Backbone as JSON, one array per atom type, in Angstrom:
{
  "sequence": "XXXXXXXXXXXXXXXXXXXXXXXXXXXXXXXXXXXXXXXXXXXXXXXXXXXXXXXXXXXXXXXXXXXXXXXXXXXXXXXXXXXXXXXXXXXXXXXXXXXXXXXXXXXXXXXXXXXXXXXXXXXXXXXXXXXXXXXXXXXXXXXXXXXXX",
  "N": [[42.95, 40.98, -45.92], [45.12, 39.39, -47.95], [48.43, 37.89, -49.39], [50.0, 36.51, -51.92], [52.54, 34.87, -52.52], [55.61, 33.16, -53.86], [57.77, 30.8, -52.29], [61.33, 30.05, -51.02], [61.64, 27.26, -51.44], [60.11, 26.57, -53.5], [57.21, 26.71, -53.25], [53.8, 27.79, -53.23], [52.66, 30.05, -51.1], [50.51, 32.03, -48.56], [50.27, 34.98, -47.17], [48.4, 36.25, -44.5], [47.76, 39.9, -44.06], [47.02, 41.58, -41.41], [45.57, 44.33, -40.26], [45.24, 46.73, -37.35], [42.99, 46.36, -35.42], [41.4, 44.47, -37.11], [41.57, 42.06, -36.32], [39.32, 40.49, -35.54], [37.87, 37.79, -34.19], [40.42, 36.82, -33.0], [43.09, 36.35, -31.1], [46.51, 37.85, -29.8], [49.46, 35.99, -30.06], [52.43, 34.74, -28.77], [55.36, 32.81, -29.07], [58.11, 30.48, -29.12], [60.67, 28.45, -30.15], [62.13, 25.69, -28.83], [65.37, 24.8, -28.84], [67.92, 22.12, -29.08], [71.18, 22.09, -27.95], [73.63, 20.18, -28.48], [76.1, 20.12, -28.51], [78.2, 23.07, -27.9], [80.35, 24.25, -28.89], [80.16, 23.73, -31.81], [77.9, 24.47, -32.55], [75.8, 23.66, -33.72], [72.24, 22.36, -34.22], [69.03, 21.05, -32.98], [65.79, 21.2, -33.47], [62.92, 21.0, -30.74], [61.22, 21.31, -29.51], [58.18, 23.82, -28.4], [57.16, 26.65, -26.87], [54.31, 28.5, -25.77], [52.66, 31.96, -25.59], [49.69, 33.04, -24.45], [48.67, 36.22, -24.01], [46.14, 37.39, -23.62], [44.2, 35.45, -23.37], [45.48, 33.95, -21.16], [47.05, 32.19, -21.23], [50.14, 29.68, -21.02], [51.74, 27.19, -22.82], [53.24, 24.15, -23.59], [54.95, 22.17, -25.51], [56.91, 18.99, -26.71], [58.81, 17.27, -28.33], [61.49, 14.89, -28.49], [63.51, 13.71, -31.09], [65.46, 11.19, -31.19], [67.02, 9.79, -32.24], [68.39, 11.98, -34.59], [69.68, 13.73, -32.7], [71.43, 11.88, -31.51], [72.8, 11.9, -33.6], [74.1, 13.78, -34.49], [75.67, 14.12, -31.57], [77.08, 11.34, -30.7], [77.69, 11.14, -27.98], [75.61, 12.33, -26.32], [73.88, 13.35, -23.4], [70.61, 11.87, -23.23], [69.07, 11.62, -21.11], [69.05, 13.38, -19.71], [68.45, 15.71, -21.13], [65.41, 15.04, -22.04], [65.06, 15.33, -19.67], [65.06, 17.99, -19.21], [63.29, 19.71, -21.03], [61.19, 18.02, -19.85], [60.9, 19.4, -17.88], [60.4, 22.12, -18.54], [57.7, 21.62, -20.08], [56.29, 21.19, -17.33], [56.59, 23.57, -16.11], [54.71, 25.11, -17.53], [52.63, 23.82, -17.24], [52.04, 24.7, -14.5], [50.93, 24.47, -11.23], [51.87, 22.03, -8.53], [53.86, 20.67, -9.84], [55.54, 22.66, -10.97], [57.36, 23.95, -9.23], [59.04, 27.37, -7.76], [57.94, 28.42, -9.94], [55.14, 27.79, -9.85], [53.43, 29.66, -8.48], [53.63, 32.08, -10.02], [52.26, 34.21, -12.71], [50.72, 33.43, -15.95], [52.36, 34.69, -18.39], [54.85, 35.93, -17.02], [55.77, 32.87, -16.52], [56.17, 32.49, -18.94], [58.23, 34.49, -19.94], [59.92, 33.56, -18.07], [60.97, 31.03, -19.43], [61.6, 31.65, -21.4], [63.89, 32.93, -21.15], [67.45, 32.76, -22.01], [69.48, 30.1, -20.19], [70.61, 27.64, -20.66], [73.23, 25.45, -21.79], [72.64, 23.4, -23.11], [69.74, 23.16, -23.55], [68.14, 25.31, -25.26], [66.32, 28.7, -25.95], [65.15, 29.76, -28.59], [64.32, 32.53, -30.74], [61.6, 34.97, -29.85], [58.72, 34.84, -31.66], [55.33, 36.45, -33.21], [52.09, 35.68, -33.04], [48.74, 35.49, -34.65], [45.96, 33.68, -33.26], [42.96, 31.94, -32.5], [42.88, 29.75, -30.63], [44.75, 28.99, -28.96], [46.06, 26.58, -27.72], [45.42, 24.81, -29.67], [47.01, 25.91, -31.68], [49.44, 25.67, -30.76], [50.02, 22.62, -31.04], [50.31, 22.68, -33.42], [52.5, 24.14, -34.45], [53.87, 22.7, -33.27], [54.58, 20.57, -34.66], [55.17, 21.11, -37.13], [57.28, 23.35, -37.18], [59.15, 21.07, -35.24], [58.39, 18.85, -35.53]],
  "CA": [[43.79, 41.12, -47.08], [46.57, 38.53, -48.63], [49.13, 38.6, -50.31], [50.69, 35.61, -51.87], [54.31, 34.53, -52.51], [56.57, 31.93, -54.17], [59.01, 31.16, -50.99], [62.51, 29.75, -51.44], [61.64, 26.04, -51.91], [58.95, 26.54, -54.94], [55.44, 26.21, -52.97], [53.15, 28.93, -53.3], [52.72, 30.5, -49.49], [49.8, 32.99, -48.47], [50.62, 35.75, -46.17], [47.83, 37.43, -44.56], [47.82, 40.92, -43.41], [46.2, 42.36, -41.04], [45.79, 45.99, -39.88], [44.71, 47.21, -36.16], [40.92, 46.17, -35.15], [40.95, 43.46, -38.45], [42.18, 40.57, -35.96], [38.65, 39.56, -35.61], [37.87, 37.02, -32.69], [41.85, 35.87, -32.96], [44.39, 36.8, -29.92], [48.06, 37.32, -30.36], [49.95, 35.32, -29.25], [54.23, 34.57, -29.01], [56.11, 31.49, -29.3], [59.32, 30.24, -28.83], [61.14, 27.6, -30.41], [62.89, 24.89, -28.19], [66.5, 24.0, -29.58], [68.65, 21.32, -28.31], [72.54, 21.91, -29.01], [74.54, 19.12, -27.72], [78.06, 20.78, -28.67], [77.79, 24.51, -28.34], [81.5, 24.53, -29.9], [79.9, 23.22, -32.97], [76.82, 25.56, -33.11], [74.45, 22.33, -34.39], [71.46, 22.13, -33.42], [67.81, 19.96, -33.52], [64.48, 22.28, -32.8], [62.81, 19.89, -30.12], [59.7, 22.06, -28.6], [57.73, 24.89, -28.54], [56.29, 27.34, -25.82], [53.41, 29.35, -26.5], [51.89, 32.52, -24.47], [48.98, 34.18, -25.62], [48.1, 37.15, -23.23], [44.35, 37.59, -23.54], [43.58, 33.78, -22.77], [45.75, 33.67, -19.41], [47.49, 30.72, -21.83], [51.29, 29.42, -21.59], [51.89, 25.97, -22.65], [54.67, 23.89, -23.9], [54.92, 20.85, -25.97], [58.16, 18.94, -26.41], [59.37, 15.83, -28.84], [62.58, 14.93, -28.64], [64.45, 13.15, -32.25], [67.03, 11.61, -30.46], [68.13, 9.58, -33.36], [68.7, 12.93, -34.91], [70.34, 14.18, -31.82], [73.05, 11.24, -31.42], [73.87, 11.76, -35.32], [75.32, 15.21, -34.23], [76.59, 13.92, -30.63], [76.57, 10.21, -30.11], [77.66, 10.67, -26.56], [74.64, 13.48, -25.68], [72.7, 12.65, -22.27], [69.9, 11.62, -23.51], [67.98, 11.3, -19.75], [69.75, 15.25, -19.56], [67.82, 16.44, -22.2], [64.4, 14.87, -21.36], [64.51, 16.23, -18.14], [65.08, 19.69, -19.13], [61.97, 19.41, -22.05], [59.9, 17.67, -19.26], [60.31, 20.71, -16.39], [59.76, 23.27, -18.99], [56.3, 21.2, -19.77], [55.82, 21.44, -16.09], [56.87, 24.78, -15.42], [53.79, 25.69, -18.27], [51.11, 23.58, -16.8], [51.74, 24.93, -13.74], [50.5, 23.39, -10.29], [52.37, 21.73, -7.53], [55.29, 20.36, -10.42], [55.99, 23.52, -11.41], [57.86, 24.53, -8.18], [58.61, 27.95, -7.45], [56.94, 28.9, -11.03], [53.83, 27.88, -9.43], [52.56, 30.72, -7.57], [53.81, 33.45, -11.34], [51.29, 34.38, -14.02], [51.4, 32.52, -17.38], [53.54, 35.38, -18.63], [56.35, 35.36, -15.89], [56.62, 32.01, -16.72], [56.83, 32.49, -20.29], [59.36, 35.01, -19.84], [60.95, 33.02, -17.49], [61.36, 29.8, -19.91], [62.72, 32.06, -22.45], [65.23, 33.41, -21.0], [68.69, 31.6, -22.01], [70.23, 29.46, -18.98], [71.5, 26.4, -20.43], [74.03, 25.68, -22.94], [71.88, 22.58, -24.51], [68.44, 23.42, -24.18], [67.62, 27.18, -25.45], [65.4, 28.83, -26.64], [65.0, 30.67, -29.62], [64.29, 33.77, -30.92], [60.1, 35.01, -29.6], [57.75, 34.72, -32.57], [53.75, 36.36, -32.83], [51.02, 35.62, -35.05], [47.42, 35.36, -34.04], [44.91, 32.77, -33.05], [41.71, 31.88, -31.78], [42.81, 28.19, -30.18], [46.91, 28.72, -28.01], [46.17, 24.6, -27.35], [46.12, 24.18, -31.26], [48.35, 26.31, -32.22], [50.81, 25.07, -30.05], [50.08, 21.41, -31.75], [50.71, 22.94, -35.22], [53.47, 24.69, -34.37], [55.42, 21.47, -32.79], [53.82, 19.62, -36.18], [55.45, 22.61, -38.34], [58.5, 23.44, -36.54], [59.85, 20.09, -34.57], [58.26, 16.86, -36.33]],
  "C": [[44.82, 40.0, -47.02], [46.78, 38.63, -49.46], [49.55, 36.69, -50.49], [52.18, 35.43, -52.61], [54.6, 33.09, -52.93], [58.12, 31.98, -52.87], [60.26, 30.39, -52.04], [62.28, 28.29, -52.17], [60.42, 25.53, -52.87], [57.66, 26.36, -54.63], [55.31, 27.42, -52.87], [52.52, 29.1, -51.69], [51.82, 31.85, -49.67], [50.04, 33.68, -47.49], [49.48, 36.4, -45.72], [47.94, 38.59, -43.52], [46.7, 41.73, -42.79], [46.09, 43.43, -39.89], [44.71, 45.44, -37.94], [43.24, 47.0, -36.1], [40.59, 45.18, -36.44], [41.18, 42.36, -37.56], [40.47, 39.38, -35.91], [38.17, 38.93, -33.9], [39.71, 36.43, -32.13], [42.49, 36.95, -31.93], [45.63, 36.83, -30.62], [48.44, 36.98, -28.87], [51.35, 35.11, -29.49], [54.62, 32.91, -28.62], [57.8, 31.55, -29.28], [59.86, 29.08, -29.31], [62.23, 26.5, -29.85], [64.33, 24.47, -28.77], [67.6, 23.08, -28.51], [70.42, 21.21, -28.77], [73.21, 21.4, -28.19], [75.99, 19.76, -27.98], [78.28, 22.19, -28.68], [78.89, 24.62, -29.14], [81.24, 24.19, -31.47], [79.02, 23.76, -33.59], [75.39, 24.64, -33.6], [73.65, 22.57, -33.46], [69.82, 21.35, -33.76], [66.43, 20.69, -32.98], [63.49, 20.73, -32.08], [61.57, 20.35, -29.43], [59.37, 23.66, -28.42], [57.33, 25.52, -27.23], [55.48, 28.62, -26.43], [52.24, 30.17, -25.5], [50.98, 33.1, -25.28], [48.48, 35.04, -24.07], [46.6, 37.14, -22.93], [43.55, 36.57, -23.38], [44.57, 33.15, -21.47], [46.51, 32.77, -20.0], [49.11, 30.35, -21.64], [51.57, 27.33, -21.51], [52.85, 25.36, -24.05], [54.97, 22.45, -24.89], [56.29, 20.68, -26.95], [58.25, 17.67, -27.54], [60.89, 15.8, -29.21], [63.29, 13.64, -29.81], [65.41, 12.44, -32.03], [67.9, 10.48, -31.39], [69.01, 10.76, -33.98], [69.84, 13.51, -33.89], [71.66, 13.6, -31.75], [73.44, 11.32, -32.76], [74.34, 13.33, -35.09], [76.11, 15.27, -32.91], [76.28, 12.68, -30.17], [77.09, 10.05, -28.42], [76.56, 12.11, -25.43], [73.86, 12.86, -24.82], [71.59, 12.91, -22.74], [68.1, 12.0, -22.37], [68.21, 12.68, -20.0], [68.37, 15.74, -19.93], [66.07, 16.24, -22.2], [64.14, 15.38, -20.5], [64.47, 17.68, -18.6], [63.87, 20.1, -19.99], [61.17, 19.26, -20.73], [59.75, 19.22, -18.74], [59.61, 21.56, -17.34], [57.86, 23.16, -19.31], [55.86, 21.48, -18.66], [55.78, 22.66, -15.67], [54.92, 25.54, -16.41], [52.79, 25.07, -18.17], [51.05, 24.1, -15.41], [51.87, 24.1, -12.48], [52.06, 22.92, -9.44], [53.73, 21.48, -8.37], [56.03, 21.2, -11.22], [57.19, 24.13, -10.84], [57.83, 25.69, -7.87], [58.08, 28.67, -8.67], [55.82, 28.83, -10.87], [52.85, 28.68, -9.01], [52.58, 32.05, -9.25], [52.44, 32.97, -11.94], [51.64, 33.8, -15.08], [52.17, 33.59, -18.25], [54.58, 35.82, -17.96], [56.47, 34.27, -16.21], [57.02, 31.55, -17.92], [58.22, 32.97, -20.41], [60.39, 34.21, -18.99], [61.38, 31.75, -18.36], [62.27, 30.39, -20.92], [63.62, 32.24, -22.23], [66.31, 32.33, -21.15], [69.13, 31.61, -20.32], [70.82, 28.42, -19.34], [72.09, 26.47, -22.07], [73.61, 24.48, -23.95], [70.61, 22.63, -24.53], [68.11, 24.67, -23.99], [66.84, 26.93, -26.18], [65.36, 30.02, -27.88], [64.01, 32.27, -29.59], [62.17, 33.93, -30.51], [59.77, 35.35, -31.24], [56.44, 35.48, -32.31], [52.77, 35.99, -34.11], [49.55, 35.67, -34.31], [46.29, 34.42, -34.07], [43.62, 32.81, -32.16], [41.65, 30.58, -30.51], [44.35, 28.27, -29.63], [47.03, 27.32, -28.31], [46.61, 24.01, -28.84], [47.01, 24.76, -31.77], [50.09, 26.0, -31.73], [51.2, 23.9, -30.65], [50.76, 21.7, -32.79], [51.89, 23.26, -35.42], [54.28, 23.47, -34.02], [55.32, 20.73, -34.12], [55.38, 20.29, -37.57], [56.91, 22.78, -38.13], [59.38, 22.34, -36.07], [59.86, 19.09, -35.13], [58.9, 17.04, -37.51]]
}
């Protein structure tokens, strides 16, 4: 079933709905939206990467682009290297493996949960998201496509 909708900015948007045992071959899956706020006193902020677990494919993975023209036009003195590094680990922490550190040995949901959780005052993460797919790897693309670019 869908439904469709006129959203706020005048394009016609399809919603579809679907009930218990309709998903099909598609997984759900949650997401997270990367934000980068260089001034917390200021509240600004630049969405900069995604993380994306899907349960039923063992999946968490992370993909990151950082704007940083965008970034210095709301703090031209924001560490730049800072902010890379904290994007890269979280990439690392969600492929796993030896550059993960001690995230290495958790399940790909411990280390979802663990990326979400707030710890830093310029790279958080936003509010969890679900929707359902057949492909985490692409949807993760689409989502940084959709959300970040």
């Amino acid at each position: 079933m869908s439904e469709s909708r006129i959203n706020v900015a005048g394009h016609l948007t399809e919603r579809h709905i679907t009930r218990a045992g309709q998903g099909g071959d598609r997984d759900v899956f949650e997401y997270a939206v990367l934000r980068v706020v260089p001034r917390v006193e200021r509240g600004e902020c630049i969405n900069a990467g995604v993380v994306v677990y899907c349960r039923a494919q063992g999946f968490v993975g992370a993909r990151t682009h950082l704007d940083e023209a965008r970034l210095l036009a709301l703090d031209p003195g924001a560490d730049l290297a800072g902010v890379r590094a904290a994007l890269g680990a979280v990439e690392r922490v969600c492929a796993g493996g030896a550059e993960a550190g001690q995230a290495a040995g958790d399940d790909a949901g411990r280390r979802f949960r663990w990326l979400i959780a707030p710890r830093s005052t310029v790279v958080q993460p936003g509010p969890v998201h679900t929707g359902l797919t057949t492909d985490p790897v692409a949807e993760t693309e689409r989502l940084l496509d959709v959300l970040v670019r």
